[in-house]
Structure formats: C-alpha cells, structure tokens
Amino acid sequence: MKKYLVIGNPIEHSLSPKLHNYWFEKNNIDANYDRKKIDKSEIQEIITEIRENKLDGINVTVPFKTDVIPFLDTLSKESQITRSVNTIYKQDKKLIGHNTDIKGFELSLKETQFNLENKTIFILGAGGVVPSIIYALEKLGTSKIIVSNRTKQKTENLKKYFSNISVVDWGDQPEFDMIINATSLGLNKEDNIDLNFKNINKKKLFYDVIYNPKETNFLRAGKNLGCQVSNGKMMFIYQALEAFKIWHKVEPEINEELKKLLDL
Ligand code: ATR
C-alpha cells in the first residue's frame, strides 16, 4: 500500500486526507493519506522517508512550504520562482519539489469566468501563498498587481522576486478590478478587514483564499456591493487534484458528492 502525508503546523483541520482518500477509493488505488503535525526540526527526517521508500509523497502546508526546500534535490520552475513547495515526490531517485497552488489558483479563477486580461488586481497580504497568486496572475495577462500588507517589509521582499508589482500602505484602497484576501483575517468569523469598500461598482471580483468559514466578512462585503465573490474552496480542491495527477497519473473527478463530503 502506498503512503502519503500532509505535514504542517497546525494540521488538525486539514481536509487533504479526506479528499485524497476519497479519490483513492473512487479510482481503486491501494493507498492511504494521513496528516502529521511536525516541528521544523522534523522536516529532514520526514522527507528522508520518501528517499527510503517508506513514504510515496508529501503535501506541505503552512508554515513549511519554504522550509522544506533545502532537503530536496530538484525544484520545479514554479517552486523556484515562488520559493514554495506544496507537493513532494520521487522520480529517478531524485526528490522533487513542486508547487500546485499556482495551478489550483489558476483553475479556480477559470471557474469564476472573470476576465482577467488587462485588469488591475489588488492583493491583501504578503504571506506564504502570495507568490503563487502573483505568479499565476502574471501568467494570466493581468495589467497591474498591487499588494498591501500590514508589515510593509514583507512586500519589499516580494518585490525582489516580482519586480513589476506595486505596493500601497496597509489601509489604502487603490482602484481595482479584482481584490484578493490572502491574509488570515477571516479565519475567525468576527475578523474584519479595515477597508471601507465605498464607491465600488458591481463589476468587481472579491476572492478570498479562505474557505472555512465559507463566507468571510470580506466576501459578505463584496456580495453586499453586488460584486461577484469566490472563496478558496476550488483553489484547495484543484491544488490537491494537481498533486494527485502527479502522484498517480490519474485525473480524479470533482463532483457534488465530494463537495458534500468536504462540507465546503
Ligand atoms: P506568514 O506571514 O507566516 O507567511 P501566512 O498565514 O501565510 O503567514 O500570512 C498571514 C498574512 O495575514 C500576512 O500577510 C499577515 O500580515 P503580516 O505580514 O503583517 O503579519 C496577515 N495578517 C494576519 N493577521 C493580520 C491582522 N490582524 N491584520 C492585518 N494583516 C494580518
């Protein structure tokens, strides 16, 4: 039986095991997917288990997506540019790190049918997932990406890798076509982002990377303005789907039964 793991801290709420184990059953794959809470000091040991064939693949989540990099042999182009690895596998005796968050974000955007060409995107946050979001947005032909983060220094770091982005102070609200909440504000139901969202027309897209709760105050504000809204549910599912495709060479199905199972 093949064995897979998602590592992170915290990890209790990860829905990845449910999702992958559902797909194993549907596709008659003899495998198991588990979750493991680890400390940074345990990363090397866990990754060695893939080298020794005790494990067949690892998903990496917050806060270790960059920390795992020194223990891998090769990075995909996507992981190199974003300094972020969420999927690890072995190929020709080499441990490879890849980033499926980019494709996950991209495919979730496709589902919104929002036309991003020549659009201005305003990103709130500069944490672990933001390089993946910027990478995908640049590929999709957006014309301007503006980032705002409470700790401004972090946006300066982002600029080293993505020189075309603009930065505004936390609390400032520039003109935009699409706004993305990539902060952790909203994980608690009562969290509010201190922007007034006045003078915003209905043609905007409000996108929240958070999928639990399903509707953050940020998304509710967008909805109340009559704007299109999307939470991070499909990004989560698609990043898993891309990892599944790499590991098993099978494209699993996303259906209503699955969404019900995940209760997303
Ligand atoms: P990390 O910053 O370790 O990568 P993350 O979960 O990927 O963690 O990112 C959390 C994001 O939410 C950051 O952009 C963070 O802003 P800071 O860089 O200033 O910490 C943002 N965030 C978290 N709590 C916030 C708050 N109360 N107000 C504004 N932004 C907040």
Short mmCIF file of C-alpha atoms and ligand atoms in Angstrom, two decimals, residues 62-63 124-130 148-152 154 170 181-185 187 191-192, ligand 1:
data_model
loop_
_atom_site.label_atom_id
_atom_site.label_comp_id
_atom_site.label_asym_id
_atom_site.label_seq_id
_atom_site.Cartn_x
_atom_site.Cartn_y
_atom_site.Cartn_z
CA VAL A 62 1.65 26.29 6.39
CA PRO A 63 4.23 27.19 7.63
CA LEU A 124 -4.21 41.94 0.64
CA GLY A 125 -1.42 40.08 2.44
CA ALA A 126 2.15 39.04 1.69
CA GLY A 127 2.32 35.63 3.36
CA GLY A 128 3.22 32.19 2.06
CA VAL A 129 0.55 31.87 -0.63
CA VAL A 130 1.01 35.28 -2.24
CA SER A 148 -0.76 45.71 0.56
CA ASN A 149 0.43 44.14 3.77
CA ARG A 150 0.32 45.18 7.41
CA THR A 151 4.06 44.57 7.68
CA LYS A 152 5.36 46.52 4.73
CA LYS A 154 7.31 41.71 3.51
CA TRP A 170 -1.92 48.85 4.65
CA ASN A 181 -7.84 38.46 0.59
CA ALA A 182 -4.67 36.46 1.16
CA THR A 183 -4.37 37.38 4.83
CA SER A 184 -5.50 35.15 7.66
CA LEU A 185 -8.10 37.77 8.57
CA LEU A 187 -10.41 32.65 9.69
CA ASP A 191 -12.48 39.24 11.73
CA ASN A 192 -12.88 42.42 9.73
P1 ATR B 1 3.20 34.06 7.11
O1 ATR B 1 3.10 35.57 7.24
O2 ATR B 1 3.96 33.39 8.20
O3 ATR B 1 3.60 33.62 5.75
P2 ATR B 1 0.56 33.47 6.38
O4 ATR B 1 -0.57 32.80 7.10
O5 ATR B 1 0.98 32.93 5.09
O6 ATR B 1 1.75 33.53 7.37
O7 ATR B 1 0.21 35.01 6.18
C1 ATR B 1 -0.57 35.71 7.04
C2 ATR B 1 -0.93 37.03 6.36
O8 ATR B 1 -2.03 37.61 7.06
C3 ATR B 1 0.19 38.04 6.42
O9 ATR B 1 0.15 38.82 5.26
C4 ATR B 1 -0.17 38.84 7.67
O10 ATR B 1 0.33 40.13 7.74
P3 ATR B 1 1.76 40.43 8.43
O11 ATR B 1 2.78 40.09 7.41
O12 ATR B 1 1.71 41.86 8.77
O13 ATR B 1 1.83 39.54 9.64
C5 ATR B 1 -1.66 38.88 7.53
N1 ATR B 1 -2.33 39.15 8.81
C6 ATR B 1 -2.50 38.30 9.83
N2 ATR B 1 -3.16 38.90 10.85
C7 ATR B 1 -3.41 40.19 10.43
C8 ATR B 1 -4.07 41.31 11.02
N3 ATR B 1 -4.61 41.24 12.25
N4 ATR B 1 -4.13 42.45 10.30
C9 ATR B 1 -3.59 42.53 9.08
N5 ATR B 1 -2.97 41.50 8.47
C10 ATR B 1 -2.88 40.34 9.13
#
